[in-house]
mmCIF file of C-alpha atoms in Angstrom:
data_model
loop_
_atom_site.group_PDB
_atom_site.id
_atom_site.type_symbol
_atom_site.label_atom_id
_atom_site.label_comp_id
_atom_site.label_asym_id
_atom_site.label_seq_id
_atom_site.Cartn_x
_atom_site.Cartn_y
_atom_site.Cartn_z
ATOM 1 C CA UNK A 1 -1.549 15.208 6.754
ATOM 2 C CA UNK A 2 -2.544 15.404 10.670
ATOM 3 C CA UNK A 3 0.248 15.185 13.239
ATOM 4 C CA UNK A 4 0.829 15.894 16.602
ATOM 5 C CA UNK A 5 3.909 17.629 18.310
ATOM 6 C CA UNK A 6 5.251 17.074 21.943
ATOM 7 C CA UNK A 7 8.301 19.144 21.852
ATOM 8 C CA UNK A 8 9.269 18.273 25.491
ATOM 9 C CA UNK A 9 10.438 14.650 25.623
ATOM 10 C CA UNK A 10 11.224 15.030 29.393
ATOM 11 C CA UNK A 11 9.744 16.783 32.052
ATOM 12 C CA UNK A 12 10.914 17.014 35.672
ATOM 13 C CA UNK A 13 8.690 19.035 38.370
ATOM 14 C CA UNK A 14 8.959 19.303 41.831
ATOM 15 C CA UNK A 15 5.412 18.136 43.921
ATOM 16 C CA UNK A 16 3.147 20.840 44.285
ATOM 17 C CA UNK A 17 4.657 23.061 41.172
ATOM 18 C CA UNK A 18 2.803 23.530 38.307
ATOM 19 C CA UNK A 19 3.062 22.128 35.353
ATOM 20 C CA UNK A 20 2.102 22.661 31.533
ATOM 21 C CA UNK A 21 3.142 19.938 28.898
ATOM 22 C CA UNK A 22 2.760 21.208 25.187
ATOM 23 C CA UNK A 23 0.955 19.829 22.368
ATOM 24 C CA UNK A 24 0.595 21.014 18.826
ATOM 25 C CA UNK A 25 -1.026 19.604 16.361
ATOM 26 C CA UNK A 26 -1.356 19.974 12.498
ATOM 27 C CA UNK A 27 -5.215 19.522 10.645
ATOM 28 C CA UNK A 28 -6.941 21.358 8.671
ATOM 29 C CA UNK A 29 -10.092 22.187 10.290
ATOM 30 C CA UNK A 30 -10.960 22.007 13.919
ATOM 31 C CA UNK A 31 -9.761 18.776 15.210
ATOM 32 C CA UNK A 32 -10.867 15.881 17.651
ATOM 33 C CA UNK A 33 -7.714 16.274 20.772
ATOM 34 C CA UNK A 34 -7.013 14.074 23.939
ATOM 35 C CA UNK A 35 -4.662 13.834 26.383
ATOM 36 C CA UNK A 36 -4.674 10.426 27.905
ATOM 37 C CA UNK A 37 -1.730 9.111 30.571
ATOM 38 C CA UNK A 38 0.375 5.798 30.793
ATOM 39 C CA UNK A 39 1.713 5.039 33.640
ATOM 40 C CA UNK A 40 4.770 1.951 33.657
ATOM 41 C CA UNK A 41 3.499 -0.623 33.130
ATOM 42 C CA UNK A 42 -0.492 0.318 32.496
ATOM 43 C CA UNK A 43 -2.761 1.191 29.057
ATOM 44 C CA UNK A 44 -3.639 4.870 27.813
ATOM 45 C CA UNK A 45 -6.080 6.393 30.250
ATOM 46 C CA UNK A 46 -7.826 9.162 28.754
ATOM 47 C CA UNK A 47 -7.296 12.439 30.864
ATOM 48 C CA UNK A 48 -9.445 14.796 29.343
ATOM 49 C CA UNK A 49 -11.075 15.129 25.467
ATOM 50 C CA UNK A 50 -12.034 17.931 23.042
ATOM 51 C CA UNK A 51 -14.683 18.007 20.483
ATOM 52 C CA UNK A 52 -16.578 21.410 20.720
ATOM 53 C CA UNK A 53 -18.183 24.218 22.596
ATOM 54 C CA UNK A 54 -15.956 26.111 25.615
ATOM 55 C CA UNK A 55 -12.127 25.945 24.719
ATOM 56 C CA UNK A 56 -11.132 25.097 28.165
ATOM 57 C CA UNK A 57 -11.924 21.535 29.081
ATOM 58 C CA UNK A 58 -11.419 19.773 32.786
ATOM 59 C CA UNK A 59 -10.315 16.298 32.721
ATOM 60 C CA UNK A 60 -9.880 13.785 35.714
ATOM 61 C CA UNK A 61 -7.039 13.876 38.543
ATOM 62 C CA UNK A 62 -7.565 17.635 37.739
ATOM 63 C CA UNK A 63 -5.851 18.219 34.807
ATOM 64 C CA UNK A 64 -7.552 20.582 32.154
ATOM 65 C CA UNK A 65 -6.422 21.721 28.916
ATOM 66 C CA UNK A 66 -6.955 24.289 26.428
ATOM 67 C CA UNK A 67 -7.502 24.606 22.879
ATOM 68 C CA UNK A 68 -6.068 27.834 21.081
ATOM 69 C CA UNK A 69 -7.169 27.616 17.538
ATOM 70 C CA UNK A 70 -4.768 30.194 16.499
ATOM 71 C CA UNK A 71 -1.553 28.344 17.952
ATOM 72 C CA UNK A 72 -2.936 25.245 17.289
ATOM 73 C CA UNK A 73 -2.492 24.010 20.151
ATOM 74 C CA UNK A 74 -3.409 21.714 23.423
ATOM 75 C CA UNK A 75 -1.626 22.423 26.031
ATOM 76 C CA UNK A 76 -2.252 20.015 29.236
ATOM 77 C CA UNK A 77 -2.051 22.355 32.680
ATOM 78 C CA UNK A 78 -2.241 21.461 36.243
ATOM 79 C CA UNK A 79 -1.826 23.341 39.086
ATOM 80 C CA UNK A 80 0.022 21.777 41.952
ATOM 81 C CA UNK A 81 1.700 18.006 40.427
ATOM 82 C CA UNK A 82 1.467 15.193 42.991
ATOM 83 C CA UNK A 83 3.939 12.832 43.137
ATOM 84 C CA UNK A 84 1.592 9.914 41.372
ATOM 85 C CA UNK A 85 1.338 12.301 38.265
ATOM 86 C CA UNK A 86 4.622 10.890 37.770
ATOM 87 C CA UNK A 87 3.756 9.017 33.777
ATOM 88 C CA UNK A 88 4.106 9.044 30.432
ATOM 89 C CA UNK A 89 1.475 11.721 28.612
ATOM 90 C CA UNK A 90 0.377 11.602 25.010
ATOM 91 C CA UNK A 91 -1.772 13.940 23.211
ATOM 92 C CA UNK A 92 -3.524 12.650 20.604
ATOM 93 C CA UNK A 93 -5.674 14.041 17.152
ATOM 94 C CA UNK A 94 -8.436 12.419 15.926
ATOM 95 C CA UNK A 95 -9.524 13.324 12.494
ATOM 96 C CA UNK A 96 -13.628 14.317 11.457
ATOM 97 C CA UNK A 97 -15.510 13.252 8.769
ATOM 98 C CA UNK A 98 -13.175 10.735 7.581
ATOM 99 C CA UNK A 99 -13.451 6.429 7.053
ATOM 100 C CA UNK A 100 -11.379 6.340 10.101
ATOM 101 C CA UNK A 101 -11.328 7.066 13.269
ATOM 102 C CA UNK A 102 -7.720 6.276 14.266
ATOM 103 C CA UNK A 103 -5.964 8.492 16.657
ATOM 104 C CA UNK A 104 -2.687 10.282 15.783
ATOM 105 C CA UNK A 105 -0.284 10.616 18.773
ATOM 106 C CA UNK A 106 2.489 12.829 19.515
ATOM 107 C CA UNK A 107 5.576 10.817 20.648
ATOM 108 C CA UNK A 108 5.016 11.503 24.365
ATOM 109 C CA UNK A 109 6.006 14.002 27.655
ATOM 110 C CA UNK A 110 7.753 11.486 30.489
ATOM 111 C CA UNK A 111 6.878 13.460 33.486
ATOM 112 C CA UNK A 112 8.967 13.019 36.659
ATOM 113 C CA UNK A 113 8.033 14.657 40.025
ATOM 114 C CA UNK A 114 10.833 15.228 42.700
ATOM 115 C CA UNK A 115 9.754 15.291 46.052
ATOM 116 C CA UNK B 1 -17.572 -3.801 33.584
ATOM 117 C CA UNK B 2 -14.857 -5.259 32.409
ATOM 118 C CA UNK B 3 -12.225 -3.436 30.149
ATOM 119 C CA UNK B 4 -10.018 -3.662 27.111
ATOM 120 C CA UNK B 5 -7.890 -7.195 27.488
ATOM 121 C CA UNK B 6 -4.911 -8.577 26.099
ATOM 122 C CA UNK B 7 -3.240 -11.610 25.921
ATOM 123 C CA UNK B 8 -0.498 -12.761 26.583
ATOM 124 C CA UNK B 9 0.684 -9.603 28.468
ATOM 125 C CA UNK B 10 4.533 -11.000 27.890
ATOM 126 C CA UNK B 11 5.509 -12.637 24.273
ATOM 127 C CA UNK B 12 8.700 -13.570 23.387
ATOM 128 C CA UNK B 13 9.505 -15.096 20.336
ATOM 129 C CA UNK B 14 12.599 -16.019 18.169
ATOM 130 C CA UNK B 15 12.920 -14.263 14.638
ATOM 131 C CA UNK B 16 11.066 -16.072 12.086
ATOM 132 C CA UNK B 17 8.545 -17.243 13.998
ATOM 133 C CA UNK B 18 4.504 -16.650 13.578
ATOM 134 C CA UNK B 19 3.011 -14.807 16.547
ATOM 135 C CA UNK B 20 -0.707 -14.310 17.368
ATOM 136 C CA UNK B 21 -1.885 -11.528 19.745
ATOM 137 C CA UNK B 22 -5.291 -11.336 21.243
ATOM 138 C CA UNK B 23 -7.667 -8.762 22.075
ATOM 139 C CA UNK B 24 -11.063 -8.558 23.811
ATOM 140 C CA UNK B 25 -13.209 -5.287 23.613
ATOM 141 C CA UNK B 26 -15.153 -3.517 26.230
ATOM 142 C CA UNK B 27 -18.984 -5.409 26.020
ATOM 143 C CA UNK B 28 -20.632 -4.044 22.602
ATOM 144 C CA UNK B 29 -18.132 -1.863 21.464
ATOM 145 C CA UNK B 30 -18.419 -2.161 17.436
ATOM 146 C CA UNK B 31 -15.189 0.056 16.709
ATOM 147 C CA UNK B 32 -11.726 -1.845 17.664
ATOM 148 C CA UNK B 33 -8.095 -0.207 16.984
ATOM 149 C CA UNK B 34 -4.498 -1.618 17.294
ATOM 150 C CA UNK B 35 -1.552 0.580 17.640
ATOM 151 C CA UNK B 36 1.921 -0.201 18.277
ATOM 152 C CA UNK B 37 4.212 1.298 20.809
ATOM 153 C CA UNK B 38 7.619 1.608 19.935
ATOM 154 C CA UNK B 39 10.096 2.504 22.027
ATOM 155 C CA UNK B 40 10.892 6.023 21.047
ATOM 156 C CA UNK B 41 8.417 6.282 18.525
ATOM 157 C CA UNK B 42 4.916 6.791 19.923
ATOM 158 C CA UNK B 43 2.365 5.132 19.455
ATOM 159 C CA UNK B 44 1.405 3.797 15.447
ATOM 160 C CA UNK B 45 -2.061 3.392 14.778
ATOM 161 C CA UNK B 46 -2.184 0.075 12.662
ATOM 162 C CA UNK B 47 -5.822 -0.908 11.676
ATOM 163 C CA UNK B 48 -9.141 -0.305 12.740
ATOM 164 C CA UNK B 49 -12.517 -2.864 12.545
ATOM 165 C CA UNK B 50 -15.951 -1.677 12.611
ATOM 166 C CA UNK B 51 -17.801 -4.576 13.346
ATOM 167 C CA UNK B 52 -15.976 -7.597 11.440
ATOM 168 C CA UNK B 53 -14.731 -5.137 8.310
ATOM 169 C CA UNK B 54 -11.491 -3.182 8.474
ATOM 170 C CA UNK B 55 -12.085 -0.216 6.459
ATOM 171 C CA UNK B 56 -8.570 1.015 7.540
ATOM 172 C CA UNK B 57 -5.574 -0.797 7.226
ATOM 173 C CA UNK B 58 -3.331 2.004 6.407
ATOM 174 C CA UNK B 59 -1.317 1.488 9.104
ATOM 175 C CA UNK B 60 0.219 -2.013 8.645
ATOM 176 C CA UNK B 61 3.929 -1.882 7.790
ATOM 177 C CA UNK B 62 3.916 -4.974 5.934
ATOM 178 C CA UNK B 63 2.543 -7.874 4.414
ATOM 179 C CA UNK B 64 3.490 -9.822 7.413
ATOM 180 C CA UNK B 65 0.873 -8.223 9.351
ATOM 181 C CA UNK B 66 -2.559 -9.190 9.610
ATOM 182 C CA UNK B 67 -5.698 -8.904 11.690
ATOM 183 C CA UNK B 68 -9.204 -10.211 11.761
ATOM 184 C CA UNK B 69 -12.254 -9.835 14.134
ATOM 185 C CA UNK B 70 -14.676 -12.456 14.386
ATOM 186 C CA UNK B 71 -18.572 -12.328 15.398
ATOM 187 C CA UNK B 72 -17.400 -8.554 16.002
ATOM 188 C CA UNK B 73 -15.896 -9.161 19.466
ATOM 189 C CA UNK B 74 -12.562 -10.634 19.220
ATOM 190 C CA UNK B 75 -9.864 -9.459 17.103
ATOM 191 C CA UNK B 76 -6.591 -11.224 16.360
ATOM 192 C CA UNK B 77 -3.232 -9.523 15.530
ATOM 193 C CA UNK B 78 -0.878 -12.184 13.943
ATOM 194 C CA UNK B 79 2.659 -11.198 12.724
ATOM 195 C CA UNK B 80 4.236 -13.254 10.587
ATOM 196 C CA UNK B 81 8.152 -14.119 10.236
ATOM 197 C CA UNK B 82 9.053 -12.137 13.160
ATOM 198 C CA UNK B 83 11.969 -9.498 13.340
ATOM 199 C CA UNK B 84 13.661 -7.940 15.715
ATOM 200 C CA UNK B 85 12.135 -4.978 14.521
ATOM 201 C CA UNK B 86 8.791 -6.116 15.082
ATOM 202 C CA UNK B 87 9.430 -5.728 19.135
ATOM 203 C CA UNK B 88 7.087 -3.379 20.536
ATOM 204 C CA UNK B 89 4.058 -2.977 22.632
ATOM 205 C CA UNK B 90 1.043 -3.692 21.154
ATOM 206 C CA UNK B 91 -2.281 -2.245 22.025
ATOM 207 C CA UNK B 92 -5.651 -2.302 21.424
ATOM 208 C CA UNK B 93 -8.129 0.048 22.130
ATOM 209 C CA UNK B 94 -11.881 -0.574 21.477
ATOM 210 C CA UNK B 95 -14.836 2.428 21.708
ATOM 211 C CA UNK B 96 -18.897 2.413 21.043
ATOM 212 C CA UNK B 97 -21.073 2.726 18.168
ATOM 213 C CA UNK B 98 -19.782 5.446 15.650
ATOM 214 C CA UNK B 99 -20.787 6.316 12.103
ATOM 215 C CA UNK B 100 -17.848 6.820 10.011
ATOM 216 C CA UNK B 101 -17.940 10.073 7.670
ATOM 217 C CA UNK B 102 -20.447 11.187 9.703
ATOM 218 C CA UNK B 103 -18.526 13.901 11.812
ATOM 219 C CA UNK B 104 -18.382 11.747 14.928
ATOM 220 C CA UNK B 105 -15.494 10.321 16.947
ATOM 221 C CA UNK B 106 -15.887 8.812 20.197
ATOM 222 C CA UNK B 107 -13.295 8.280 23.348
ATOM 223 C CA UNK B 108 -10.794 4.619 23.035
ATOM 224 C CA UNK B 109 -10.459 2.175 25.872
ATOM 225 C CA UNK B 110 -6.921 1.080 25.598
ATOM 226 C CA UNK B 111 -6.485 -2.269 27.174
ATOM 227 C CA UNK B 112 -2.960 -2.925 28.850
ATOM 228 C CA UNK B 113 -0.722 -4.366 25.641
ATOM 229 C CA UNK B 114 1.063 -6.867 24.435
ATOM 230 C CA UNK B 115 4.846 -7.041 24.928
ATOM 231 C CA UNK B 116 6.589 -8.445 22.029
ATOM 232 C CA UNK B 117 9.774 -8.907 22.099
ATOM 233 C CA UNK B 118 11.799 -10.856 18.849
ATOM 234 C CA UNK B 119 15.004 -12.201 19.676
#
């Protein structure tokens, strides 16, 4: 069965560090992944999305994120936080070829930025 | 354009009672999800339409849940015989055109939720 690990439930980063939130996932072949970002209050926003080609994707608000195979894993970078990173994050598995096209989710990273 | 809506934003309700939740899709998006956001437990993806057939309804934890999606815009959640454990966030995400089976996925619009809380 597909799932998705966030093993950090809570985050805290001072503004300008940088920061790497962890994602693993479980699939048997080479999986659909997203990040997307809640902030309080607001939907999913997608960040960034993987489906193919170059391992290392770029995403919006300049996050990127890359897919090891071997670890599989997704792990959502960015360099220097600003404080309005400050949100939930969810990484998310879709599956391939099947009836569906749900997402699985991991249960979530709540970032918090300190000034 | 326009996004992913919701109504109400805010529901409260007392246990027992029926609840309907509403979604709207992005303009022509066939494909329509709902998940629920518990606190603590992610989000739980609970049925998906293509078009007006819901060839996945794995994800409903009960018979008290249902959902249709008429003239394949619209989609209604309805919950019935509320209970407290029923509170949650519930949202609905909606995305383009996609051939199940056939290898494809595409990116979900989430719209902003429903907040259900069951006293």
């Amino acid at each position: 069965a597909q799932s998705v690990t966030q093993p950090d439930i809570h985050i805290t980063v001072s503004e300008g560090a940088s920061l790497e939130l962890r994602c693993n996932y479980s699939y048997g072949a080479t999986p659909y992944l997203f990040w997307y970002v809640q902030s309080p209050g607001q939907g999913l926003q997608l960040l960034l999305k993987y489906f193919s080609g170059d391992t290392l994707v770029q995403g919006i608000k300049g996050f990127e994120a890359e897919f090891k195979r071997s670890q599989s894993s997704f792990n959502l970078r960015k360099p220097s936080v600003h404080w309005s990173d400050a949100a939930e994050y969810f990484c998310a598995v879709g599956a391939r070829g099947g009836a569906t096209n749900k997402l699985i989710f991991g249960t979530g990273t709540l970032l918090a930025v300190q000034p | 354009g326009a996004g992913v809506s919701q109504s109400p934003s805010n529901k409260v309700t007392e246990k027992g009672k029926d609840v309907e939740l509403r979604c709207d899709p992005i303009s022509g998006h066939t494909a329509l999800y709902w998940y629920r956001q518990s606190l603590g437990q992610g989000l739980e993806f609970l049925i998906y339409f293509q078009g007006n057939s819901a060839p996945d309804k794995s994800g409903l934890p009960s018979d008290r849940f249902s959902a249709e999606r008429t003239g394949g815009s619209v989609s209604t959640l309805t919950i019935q015989r509320t209970q407290q454990e029923d509170s949650a966030v519930y949202l609905c995400a909606s995305s383009p055109q996609i051939s199940p089976g056939q290898g494809m996925i595409n990116e979900q619009f989430f719209g902003p939720g429903t907040r259900l809380t069951v006293l």
